[in-house]
Amino acid sequence: MIRALGSEFQKIFTTRMWWLLTLLLVLYVAFLAGGFGAFLGWASENPSAAAGASTTPLPTDGLAPLIYSFASSIGYVFPVLAGALAVTTEFRHKTLTPTFLAEPHRAVVLGAKFVSQLLFGAALGVVAFAAAVGAGAGALAGFGIDTALDSSDTWALIGRGVLAMALWGTIGVGLGSLVPNQVAAIVIVIAFTQFVEPILRLGASFNEVTANIGQFLPGAASDALVGASFYSVAAVGGAATMLEWWQGGLVLLGIAVVTTLIGGATTWRRDVS
Amino acid sequence: MNSGIPIEITGLSKHFGSVTAVEDLSFTVQPGRVTGFLGPNGAGKTTTLRVLLGLVKASSGTATFGGTPYHALKRPLETVGAALDASFHPGRTARNHLKVTATAAGIPSSRVPVVLEQVGLSEFADRRVGGYSLGMRQRLALAFTLLGDPAVFVLDEPINGLDPEGIKWIRLFLQRLAQDGRTVLVSSHLLSEVQQSVDDVVIITRGRLAKTGTLSSLELESAPRTIADSPDRAKLAVALSQAGLEYTEGRNGFIVAEPDPGLVGHAAFVGGVELKALHRLKSGLEESFLALVNGEGEPIELHETADAAAEPGATAGAGSPAEPASAAEPESSAPVDSTDIPDAPPPPDAPDAPADEAKG
């Protein structure tokens, strides 16, 4: 298992995909966290201009964690992609042949992918939060808003966010093993994370019953785990109920394990030709 | 290297849905010899090899290395070196491909530069494989097989895509492996491609075993014949008939069912016919192969053309620059460093040049 794990890490870092994903993640998160931070900072100083007729000043408490959580609430698509690519690339380039020749026990290979993407996802999480905190805190500090970086709660949130990113990496492995076609897997990741789930979450939040179901959507579970999210603020009427953070974590882990097990028992066991 | 491991295929069948790829196939590949695994495209060679390597599940039967299936080998890459379709991630360098594999198999990474040197790829080791020619990828696939210094080699169409230099090199490479006492199984759809390298042949067609034995036993299956031609074929035909010789007419003359050209010449002399060609049909290998593969004799035109094409050419493997090679592909990059490629000795048992093009 140690060998297979080492091999999987070498696979990650011997093509250009890893730094491409990392670079995009950093730029994306930094842009949104910094931009949103700057906008809120400006809005809190000019409430009348920002909110039209309303003269209530925006609350600036709790703003910082929300902005930092962009790292996972927006950036989670990157570890999913990394995980899905780690599996689908082997199908696409037919590298399953050398992989299975070197390690004929296929479950070991899939397990190594699961663990390596857990760790790579965590690394992406660290990078993403560094970008979000760097850009977000910079922007907030520029407007004199509390960056909350001296609060242990903030750091706990960041820790949970890194865990969420790690779990998303394993969900990617599960998805990739279920959908070995690389293009299909990428389309599913993008479509689900960017369109399907946000719409479902928003729709579910209109009603108590659906809201209870909606909280088990992976993105909602992830936000529950992290503890702050753009979506939970944006949800209509605040009807979006949230799981406990550890429940959110278990939901993510459950999705990852179940999809990987199903993929491992189906596509992963097929003839390699 | 633990030598002396035979490959044992017993009652192997593989069905893909309703399609039968391999049907009740049994043969053994002995150590210390190069065995050619031959058959036309689609005969089931690759499927058999993939079952043997645990990549495809058999419908029934077994395929083992001295009794142990691939997945049960303790250290698979140090027992079996396999080159299948030479597919690699285009964005990864050759060196990194080998490192990834070495790590997974628990082979020290110090082996990587050694095997790269062995196949003559050191110079290109840090280039992404996406820029490799087919011949270079074939060499990388061979480097992969050498990583664990295994006792058994399983190579699927390794000559495909090699340039003449590469073909010469791999022939020697295979012979050396066998001399070390290793088991070497090489598949090809062209007998002529491997006939200078192999000691034994296993021939399959439509998923079934057609023939297994030594290369020379294949040669014996077809009786030697003589080719004779005359400016006046009608007269020659009469002369041959009068001498009681059986013959068929081919493009380049009559193929006479008589091994001794002297007797055919005598028949012509007796009949007063001028001859413009008289020689022994040297190799029956190709026609035996085709006969086995097709289940019956191939139209006579085929092997005769093969023989004729072989006449003027230099023997392949002698490395003449004009040497024709069907699989040759122009290499875009500089020729592979040849310092470690020993000069090929003229193969002792190669009186006939293979004429790949002739078979179509």
Short mmCIF file of N, CA, C and O in Angstrom, two decimals, chain A residues 2-17 19 89-90 92-106 182 269-273, chain B residues 14 16 50 53-57 70-77 82-85 87-93 96-97 99-107 128 144:
data_model
loop_
_atom_site.label_atom_id
_atom_site.label_comp_id
_atom_site.label_asym_id
_atom_site.label_seq_id
_atom_site.Cartn_x
_atom_site.Cartn_y
_atom_site.Cartn_z
N ILE A 2 1.99 1.19 0.80
CA ILE A 2 2.89 2.34 0.84
C ILE A 2 3.48 2.60 -0.55
O ILE A 2 3.54 3.73 -1.02
N ARG A 3 3.86 1.50 -1.23
CA ARG A 3 4.41 1.62 -2.58
C ARG A 3 3.38 2.24 -3.53
O ARG A 3 3.69 3.14 -4.29
N ALA A 4 2.17 1.70 -3.47
CA ALA A 4 1.13 2.19 -4.37
C ALA A 4 0.86 3.67 -4.10
O ALA A 4 0.67 4.46 -5.03
N LEU A 5 0.90 4.04 -2.85
CA LEU A 5 0.67 5.44 -2.47
C LEU A 5 1.79 6.32 -3.02
O LEU A 5 1.53 7.38 -3.61
N GLY A 6 3.02 5.86 -2.86
CA GLY A 6 4.15 6.61 -3.39
C GLY A 6 4.03 6.79 -4.89
O GLY A 6 4.27 7.87 -5.44
N SER A 7 3.61 5.71 -5.55
CA SER A 7 3.46 5.75 -7.00
C SER A 7 2.37 6.74 -7.40
O SER A 7 2.54 7.50 -8.37
N GLU A 8 1.28 6.76 -6.64
CA GLU A 8 0.19 7.70 -6.96
C GLU A 8 0.64 9.15 -6.81
O GLU A 8 0.29 10.01 -7.61
N PHE A 9 1.43 9.41 -5.78
CA PHE A 9 1.93 10.78 -5.61
C PHE A 9 2.85 11.15 -6.77
O PHE A 9 2.81 12.27 -7.27
N GLN A 10 3.69 10.20 -7.17
CA GLN A 10 4.56 10.48 -8.32
C GLN A 10 3.73 10.77 -9.57
O GLN A 10 4.07 11.62 -10.37
N LYS A 11 2.62 10.02 -9.71
CA LYS A 11 1.77 10.25 -10.87
C LYS A 11 1.22 11.68 -10.86
O LYS A 11 1.14 12.35 -11.89
N ILE A 12 0.80 12.13 -9.65
CA ILE A 12 0.23 13.48 -9.55
C ILE A 12 1.26 14.52 -9.98
O ILE A 12 0.96 15.43 -10.76
N PHE A 13 2.48 14.36 -9.48
CA PHE A 13 3.45 15.45 -9.64
C PHE A 13 4.35 15.31 -10.87
O PHE A 13 5.26 16.09 -11.05
N THR A 14 4.10 14.30 -11.71
CA THR A 14 4.94 14.17 -12.89
C THR A 14 4.22 14.59 -14.18
O THR A 14 4.72 14.38 -15.27
N THR A 15 3.03 15.14 -14.04
CA THR A 15 2.44 15.80 -15.21
C THR A 15 2.11 17.24 -14.80
O THR A 15 2.22 17.59 -13.63
N ARG A 16 1.68 18.03 -15.76
CA ARG A 16 1.51 19.46 -15.47
C ARG A 16 0.17 19.79 -14.82
O ARG A 16 -0.05 20.90 -14.39
N MET A 17 -0.71 18.79 -14.76
CA MET A 17 -2.07 19.06 -14.30
C MET A 17 -2.11 19.64 -12.89
O MET A 17 -2.90 20.54 -12.60
N TRP A 19 -0.09 21.54 -11.08
CA TRP A 19 0.16 22.99 -10.82
C TRP A 19 -0.80 23.87 -11.61
O TRP A 19 -1.09 25.00 -11.22
N THR A 89 -7.77 9.66 -16.10
CA THR A 89 -6.57 9.72 -16.94
C THR A 89 -6.04 8.31 -17.22
O THR A 89 -5.57 8.03 -18.32
N GLU A 90 -6.14 7.44 -16.25
CA GLU A 90 -5.63 6.08 -16.43
C GLU A 90 -6.42 5.34 -17.50
O GLU A 90 -5.87 4.54 -18.25
N ARG A 92 -8.18 6.97 -19.93
CA ARG A 92 -8.03 7.68 -21.19
C ARG A 92 -6.72 7.36 -21.89
O ARG A 92 -6.68 7.14 -23.09
N HIS A 93 -5.63 7.35 -21.14
CA HIS A 93 -4.33 7.10 -21.76
C HIS A 93 -3.91 5.65 -21.66
O HIS A 93 -2.75 5.31 -21.91
N LYS A 94 -4.85 4.81 -21.26
CA LYS A 94 -4.60 3.36 -21.16
C LYS A 94 -3.42 3.04 -20.25
O LYS A 94 -2.69 2.07 -20.48
N THR A 95 -3.19 3.87 -19.26
CA THR A 95 -2.08 3.57 -18.35
C THR A 95 -2.48 2.58 -17.27
O THR A 95 -1.67 2.23 -16.43
N LEU A 96 -3.75 2.14 -17.33
CA LEU A 96 -4.14 1.10 -16.37
C LEU A 96 -3.33 -0.17 -16.61
O LEU A 96 -3.07 -0.92 -15.67
N THR A 97 -2.93 -0.39 -17.86
CA THR A 97 -2.13 -1.59 -18.14
C THR A 97 -0.83 -1.61 -17.33
O THR A 97 -0.64 -2.52 -16.53
N PRO A 98 0.05 -0.60 -17.49
CA PRO A 98 1.25 -0.64 -16.64
C PRO A 98 0.94 -0.55 -15.15
O PRO A 98 1.64 -1.17 -14.34
N THR A 99 -0.10 0.19 -14.80
CA THR A 99 -0.44 0.32 -13.39
C THR A 99 -0.80 -1.04 -12.78
O THR A 99 -0.31 -1.40 -11.71
N PHE A 100 -1.65 -1.77 -13.49
CA PHE A 100 -2.07 -3.07 -12.96
C PHE A 100 -1.00 -4.15 -13.15
O PHE A 100 -1.04 -5.18 -12.47
N LEU A 101 -0.08 -3.94 -14.06
CA LEU A 101 1.03 -4.90 -14.15
C LEU A 101 1.94 -4.74 -12.94
O LEU A 101 2.44 -5.71 -12.39
N ALA A 102 2.16 -3.50 -12.53
CA ALA A 102 3.04 -3.25 -11.38
C ALA A 102 2.34 -3.63 -10.07
O ALA A 102 3.00 -4.06 -9.12
N GLU A 103 1.04 -3.46 -10.01
CA GLU A 103 0.28 -3.79 -8.80
C GLU A 103 -1.02 -4.48 -9.23
O GLU A 103 -2.02 -3.81 -9.50
N PRO A 104 -0.98 -5.82 -9.33
CA PRO A 104 -2.15 -6.53 -9.85
C PRO A 104 -3.38 -6.46 -8.93
O PRO A 104 -4.47 -6.77 -9.36
N HIS A 105 -3.17 -6.05 -7.69
CA HIS A 105 -4.32 -5.97 -6.78
C HIS A 105 -4.98 -4.61 -6.96
O HIS A 105 -4.52 -3.60 -6.45
N ARG A 106 -6.07 -4.62 -7.72
CA ARG A 106 -6.67 -3.36 -8.15
C ARG A 106 -7.22 -2.55 -6.99
O ARG A 106 -7.19 -1.32 -7.02
N GLN A 182 -13.34 10.48 -19.29
CA GLN A 182 -12.80 11.71 -18.72
C GLN A 182 -13.65 12.94 -19.04
O GLN A 182 -13.93 13.76 -18.16
N ARG A 269 -13.13 -3.09 -12.06
CA ARG A 269 -12.85 -4.53 -12.16
C ARG A 269 -12.98 -5.04 -13.58
O ARG A 269 -12.74 -6.22 -13.84
N ARG A 270 -13.35 -4.17 -14.49
CA ARG A 270 -13.55 -4.63 -15.86
C ARG A 270 -12.25 -5.06 -16.52
O ARG A 270 -11.16 -4.72 -16.08
N ASP A 271 -12.40 -5.76 -17.64
CA ASP A 271 -11.24 -6.15 -18.43
C ASP A 271 -10.53 -4.90 -18.93
O ASP A 271 -11.16 -3.94 -19.35
N VAL A 272 -9.21 -4.94 -18.88
CA VAL A 272 -8.41 -3.82 -19.40
C VAL A 272 -7.88 -4.21 -20.77
O VAL A 272 -7.05 -5.11 -20.88
N SER A 273 -8.41 -3.57 -21.78
CA SER A 273 -7.92 -3.93 -23.11
C SER A 273 -7.74 -2.69 -23.96
O SER A 273 -7.94 -1.59 -23.49
N LYS B 14 -12.07 -17.34 -23.81
CA LYS B 14 -12.53 -16.00 -23.46
C LYS B 14 -13.62 -15.57 -24.43
O LYS B 14 -13.42 -15.56 -25.63
N PHE B 16 -16.35 -12.49 -25.30
CA PHE B 16 -16.84 -11.14 -25.06
C PHE B 16 -18.29 -11.14 -25.53
O PHE B 16 -18.55 -11.06 -26.73
N ARG B 50 -3.35 -10.76 -22.53
CA ARG B 50 -3.95 -9.95 -21.47
C ARG B 50 -4.56 -10.83 -20.38
O ARG B 50 -4.54 -10.46 -19.21
N LEU B 53 -1.75 -11.98 -18.24
CA LEU B 53 -1.22 -10.94 -17.35
C LEU B 53 -2.26 -10.41 -16.36
O LEU B 53 -2.05 -9.40 -15.71
N GLY B 54 -3.39 -11.08 -16.30
CA GLY B 54 -4.38 -10.70 -15.30
C GLY B 54 -5.17 -9.44 -15.62
O GLY B 54 -5.86 -8.91 -14.76
N LEU B 55 -5.06 -8.95 -16.85
CA LEU B 55 -5.77 -7.72 -17.20
C LEU B 55 -7.17 -8.02 -17.70
O LEU B 55 -8.05 -7.17 -17.63
N VAL B 56 -7.34 -9.21 -18.23
CA VAL B 56 -8.64 -9.65 -18.73
C VAL B 56 -8.95 -10.97 -18.05
O VAL B 56 -8.07 -11.82 -17.90
N LYS B 57 -10.18 -11.11 -17.62
CA LYS B 57 -10.57 -12.36 -16.93
C LYS B 57 -10.91 -13.45 -17.95
O LYS B 57 -11.63 -13.20 -18.90
N TYR B 70 -0.80 -14.53 -12.66
CA TYR B 70 -0.08 -13.25 -12.53
C TYR B 70 -0.39 -12.54 -11.22
O TYR B 70 0.52 -12.08 -10.51
N HIS B 71 -1.68 -12.46 -10.87
CA HIS B 71 -2.04 -11.66 -9.69
C HIS B 71 -1.53 -12.29 -8.40
O HIS B 71 -1.50 -11.62 -7.36
N ALA B 72 -1.14 -13.56 -8.46
CA ALA B 72 -0.64 -14.21 -7.24
C ALA B 72 0.88 -14.19 -7.16
O ALA B 72 1.46 -14.67 -6.18
N LEU B 73 1.53 -13.64 -8.17
CA LEU B 73 3.00 -13.54 -8.12
C LEU B 73 3.39 -12.59 -6.99
O LEU B 73 2.79 -11.53 -6.83
N LYS B 74 4.40 -12.99 -6.24
CA LYS B 74 4.80 -12.15 -5.10
C LYS B 74 5.36 -10.82 -5.57
O LYS B 74 5.03 -9.77 -5.05
N ARG B 75 6.24 -10.87 -6.54
CA ARG B 75 6.81 -9.64 -7.09
C ARG B 75 6.66 -9.69 -8.60
O ARG B 75 7.58 -10.09 -9.32
N PRO B 76 5.48 -9.27 -9.08
CA PRO B 76 5.16 -9.50 -10.50
C PRO B 76 6.18 -8.95 -11.49
O PRO B 76 6.59 -9.65 -12.40
N LEU B 77 6.61 -7.70 -11.29
CA LEU B 77 7.51 -7.12 -12.29
C LEU B 77 8.90 -7.74 -12.24
O LEU B 77 9.67 -7.61 -13.18
N ALA B 82 6.34 -7.33 -19.15
CA ALA B 82 5.37 -7.37 -20.23
C ALA B 82 5.28 -6.04 -20.95
O ALA B 82 5.27 -4.99 -20.32
N ALA B 83 5.26 -6.10 -22.27
CA ALA B 83 5.05 -4.89 -23.08
C ALA B 83 3.83 -5.15 -23.93
O ALA B 83 3.83 -6.05 -24.76
N LEU B 84 2.78 -4.39 -23.70
CA LEU B 84 1.55 -4.65 -24.45
C LEU B 84 1.32 -3.63 -25.56
O LEU B 84 1.72 -3.84 -26.68
N ASP B 85 0.71 -2.51 -25.25
CA ASP B 85 0.36 -1.62 -26.37
C ASP B 85 1.17 -0.32 -26.40
O ASP B 85 0.86 0.58 -27.14
N SER B 87 1.33 2.23 -24.57
CA SER B 87 0.61 3.48 -24.33
C SER B 87 1.06 4.09 -23.01
O SER B 87 1.18 3.41 -22.00
N PHE B 88 1.31 5.38 -23.08
CA PHE B 88 1.82 6.10 -21.92
C PHE B 88 1.09 7.44 -21.82
O PHE B 88 0.51 7.90 -22.79
N HIS B 89 1.16 8.05 -20.66
CA HIS B 89 0.60 9.39 -20.52
C HIS B 89 1.48 10.36 -21.31
O HIS B 89 2.69 10.44 -21.05
N PRO B 90 0.91 11.06 -22.28
CA PRO B 90 1.74 11.89 -23.15
C PRO B 90 2.46 13.04 -22.42
O PRO B 90 3.47 13.54 -22.89
N GLY B 91 1.93 13.44 -21.28
CA GLY B 91 2.53 14.57 -20.57
C GLY B 91 3.61 14.18 -19.58
O GLY B 91 4.13 15.04 -18.87
N ARG B 92 3.94 12.90 -19.52
CA ARG B 92 4.94 12.45 -18.54
C ARG B 92 6.20 12.02 -19.29
O ARG B 92 6.12 11.49 -20.40
N THR B 93 7.35 12.26 -18.70
CA THR B 93 8.59 11.88 -19.37
C THR B 93 8.82 10.38 -19.23
O THR B 93 8.23 9.72 -18.37
N ASN B 96 10.10 9.49 -15.79
CA ASN B 96 9.07 9.51 -14.75
C ASN B 96 8.09 8.34 -14.88
O ASN B 96 7.61 7.82 -13.88
N HIS B 97 7.82 7.93 -16.12
CA HIS B 97 6.97 6.75 -16.30
C HIS B 97 7.60 5.54 -15.60
O HIS B 97 6.94 4.80 -14.88
N LYS B 99 9.83 5.61 -13.24
CA LYS B 99 9.90 5.82 -11.79
C LYS B 99 8.58 5.47 -11.12
O LYS B 99 8.54 4.83 -10.07
N VAL B 100 7.50 5.94 -11.74
CA VAL B 100 6.16 5.66 -11.20
C VAL B 100 5.96 4.15 -11.07
O VAL B 100 5.48 3.64 -10.06
N THR B 101 6.38 3.43 -12.12
CA THR B 101 6.21 1.98 -12.11
C THR B 101 7.14 1.32 -11.10
O THR B 101 6.72 0.41 -10.37
N ALA B 102 8.39 1.78 -11.07
CA ALA B 102 9.36 1.18 -10.14
C ALA B 102 8.87 1.35 -8.71
O ALA B 102 8.93 0.40 -7.91
N THR B 103 8.36 2.52 -8.39
CA THR B 103 7.86 2.76 -7.03
C THR B 103 6.71 1.80 -6.71
O THR B 103 6.69 1.19 -5.65
N ALA B 104 5.78 1.69 -7.65
CA ALA B 104 4.62 0.83 -7.40
C ALA B 104 5.03 -0.62 -7.20
O ALA B 104 4.40 -1.35 -6.44
N ALA B 105 6.09 -1.04 -7.89
CA ALA B 105 6.49 -2.44 -7.82
C ALA B 105 7.58 -2.69 -6.78
O ALA B 105 8.05 -3.82 -6.61
N GLY B 106 8.01 -1.63 -6.11
CA GLY B 106 9.05 -1.79 -5.09
C GLY B 106 10.42 -2.09 -5.67
O GLY B 106 11.24 -2.77 -5.06
N ILE B 107 10.66 -1.57 -6.87
CA ILE B 107 11.97 -1.75 -7.51
C ILE B 107 12.78 -0.47 -7.27
O ILE B 107 12.25 0.63 -7.42
N ARG B 128 8.91 14.59 -22.79
CA ARG B 128 7.56 14.05 -22.61
C ARG B 128 7.27 13.02 -23.69
O ARG B 128 7.63 13.20 -24.85
N PHE B 144 10.42 -0.77 -19.78
CA PHE B 144 9.47 -1.14 -18.73
C PHE B 144 9.61 -2.62 -18.37
O PHE B 144 9.63 -3.00 -17.20
#
